Amino acid sequence: MLLCDIGNTSYHFLEVNSAYCKNKKNSNTSIIKEYKTEVSSFNPSSIQEKIFYICVNPHVKLILSKLDNWIDLSSHVEMFNYYETMGVDRIFACEAIEDGIILDAGSAITVDIVKNGLFEGGFIYPGLNAMSKTYKNISSALDYSFNFELDLDKMPKNSRDAISYGYLKTLYREVMAQDMKLYLTGGDAKKFASIFPHAEIDEILIFKGMIKIMKKADLC
Amino acid sequence: MLLCDIGNTSYHFLEVNSAYCKNKKNSNTSIIKEYKTEVSSFNPSSIQEKIFYICVNPHVKLILSKLDNWIDLSSHVEMFNYYETMGVDRIFACEAIEDGIILDAGSAITVDIVKNGLFEGGFIYPGLNAMSKTYKNISSALDYSFNFELDLDKMPKNSRDAISYGYLKTLYREVMAQDMKLYLTGGDAKKFASIFPHAEIDEILIFKGMIKIMKKADLC
């Protein structure tokens, strides 16, 4: 069974055997393959088999709507508790958990709270690349890579740490203040794990939400 | 007496009568004029009288170094407690106070801590315009103006508030956690006052630091 989560820049595929869907608990043992391809270079009609997807990219969404074997899962989720313009990837990540805070580190960082299986709100923060460019564009004097080894308990006295603290500590403090189990997902999850060492990294969290919805909708 | 604080985008002038310099306490009653001009259109050799300045813009700095009536104050500050690449505007703002946290909202937002007259470190966060562009560049779906009337105690359930919370609440929490008297300065100080209603707005804080240094150096 083939699943795909499409973002602004990439197609993220997960191939699982059908046993995955029948398991009560989501287990990673049934994963056959997990891979990414660029939105700019991938042709979705090159895939012939049935594929279940969600997509935040409006251009790709239009193309996929014309391909019969690409099945959009977004219509199967109960939307009443989310909001209309909320990214479908955030919604499916929320569907994957019962309680906790999800930090999805992609082009944007989305931080969402789920309590008793219900979405309780969330916020959007710039992703690593976007924020790096932001500082660089303000001044060439701020053109540094972020220091993820930064001491978050100490006010910086050098430029690299001053921007790293501005980007990371502010996010860290807000996330930690929620005092909930933290799930890290998205392309930069591993980088953020160094400042959130207690977090659970789950790079297929969105796919887990997709499978949960598919089960409910009797699609697998 | 003419003072100038030059940033990446503008010349900020303050004209005070000489009594200002003689006052023990900095008082606003001696201010004659305060105004700004664009870096891109202003010709500094159009000013003939003596003018004391600080400048973070490397290009302008080079031009001013050739003009005899423009006097750079940066060499008069004792640097041992600051760091080499720290913006001179941040240094002079710190010189203006004895204890507190300074939020300077310009192209970048700098947040600096001073205790017993000594700089204790600080961080750099993107300014309002820069951050607005960042969200817009990530996705056209995030092209909103920030909502400064946002309820900071509530996790958002709409896109505009989700980016506003990401930008403002994270900064708010970090600043408030310092539990110090807060000074707001810089071009966007008034906008930030709506989320920091307890803060003291002081748009001439850097000039106060400049005059303090001028007194120490017997320049006024």
Short mmCIF file of C-alpha atoms in Angstrom, two decimals, chain A residues 101-192:
data_model
loop_
_atom_site.label_atom_id
_atom_site.label_comp_id
_atom_site.label_asym_id
_atom_site.label_seq_id
_atom_site.Cartn_x
_atom_site.Cartn_y
_atom_site.Cartn_z
CA ILE A 101 2.23 18.77 21.28
CA ILE A 102 3.44 18.21 17.73
CA LEU A 103 6.34 20.19 16.27
CA ASP A 104 6.51 19.65 12.51
CA ALA A 105 9.78 21.15 11.27
CA GLY A 106 9.48 21.73 7.53
CA SER A 107 9.59 24.91 5.38
CA ALA A 108 7.43 26.26 8.17
CA ILE A 109 7.43 24.95 11.71
CA THR A 110 3.92 24.19 12.90
CA VAL A 111 3.27 23.58 16.57
CA ASP A 112 -0.08 21.99 17.41
CA ILE A 113 -1.74 20.87 20.62
CA VAL A 114 -4.01 17.86 20.95
CA LYS A 115 -5.91 17.03 24.15
CA ASN A 116 -8.14 13.95 24.45
CA GLY A 117 -7.97 13.49 20.70
CA LEU A 118 -9.10 17.05 19.98
CA PHE A 119 -7.11 19.84 18.32
CA GLU A 120 -6.68 22.69 20.84
CA GLY A 121 -4.98 25.25 18.58
CA GLY A 122 -1.48 25.84 17.31
CA PHE A 123 0.95 28.30 15.84
CA ILE A 124 3.27 28.71 12.86
CA TYR A 125 6.95 29.65 13.09
CA PRO A 126 9.46 29.97 10.24
CA GLY A 127 11.40 26.86 9.24
CA LEU A 128 15.17 26.60 9.49
CA ASN A 129 16.01 27.65 5.93
CA ALA A 130 13.47 30.46 5.86
CA MET A 131 14.70 31.94 9.14
CA SER A 132 18.33 31.62 8.14
CA LYS A 133 17.60 33.65 4.99
CA THR A 134 15.66 36.20 7.04
CA TYR A 135 18.64 37.05 9.26
CA LYS A 136 21.00 37.11 6.28
CA ASN A 137 18.70 39.49 4.38
CA ILE A 138 18.47 41.87 7.35
CA SER A 139 22.25 42.21 7.38
CA SER A 140 25.25 40.31 6.02
CA ALA A 141 26.59 40.62 9.59
CA LEU A 142 23.90 38.09 10.62
CA ASP A 143 24.79 35.50 7.98
CA TYR A 144 25.56 32.56 10.29
CA SER A 145 24.30 28.98 10.48
CA PHE A 146 22.26 28.35 13.63
CA ASN A 147 24.07 26.85 16.58
CA PHE A 148 21.96 23.94 17.82
CA GLU A 149 24.54 23.26 20.54
CA LEU A 150 23.80 26.66 22.06
CA ASP A 151 23.50 26.95 25.85
CA LEU A 152 19.82 27.90 26.15
CA ASP A 153 20.26 29.02 29.76
CA LYS A 154 22.70 31.80 28.97
CA MET A 155 22.13 35.14 27.23
CA PRO A 156 24.53 35.19 24.27
CA LYS A 157 27.57 37.41 23.85
CA ASN A 158 28.40 36.64 20.23
CA SER A 159 26.54 37.15 16.93
CA ARG A 160 26.02 33.51 15.96
CA ASP A 161 24.56 32.62 19.34
CA ALA A 162 22.52 35.85 19.41
CA ILE A 163 20.57 34.81 16.30
CA SER A 164 20.48 31.15 17.35
CA TYR A 165 18.99 32.12 20.72
CA GLY A 166 16.53 34.46 18.99
CA TYR A 167 15.33 31.65 16.75
CA LEU A 168 15.60 28.60 19.01
CA LYS A 169 15.19 29.72 22.62
CA THR A 170 11.99 31.67 21.98
CA LEU A 171 10.48 28.59 20.29
CA TYR A 172 11.88 26.30 22.99
CA ARG A 173 10.37 28.30 25.82
CA GLU A 174 6.92 28.42 24.22
CA VAL A 175 6.89 24.68 23.45
CA MET A 176 8.18 23.69 26.91
CA ALA A 177 5.62 25.94 28.63
CA GLN A 178 2.86 23.65 27.33
CA ASP A 179 4.24 20.86 29.54
CA MET A 180 3.01 18.04 27.27
CA LYS A 181 4.55 15.04 25.55
CA LEU A 182 6.37 16.41 22.52
CA TYR A 183 6.41 14.76 19.10
CA LEU A 184 8.96 15.94 16.52
CA THR A 185 8.31 15.33 12.85
CA GLY A 186 9.19 16.89 9.47
CA GLY A 187 12.42 17.08 7.49
CA ASP A 188 14.35 18.97 10.19
CA ALA A 189 13.06 16.91 13.14
CA LYS A 190 16.49 15.46 13.92
CA LYS A 191 18.11 18.91 14.08
CA PHE A 192 15.50 20.14 16.56
#
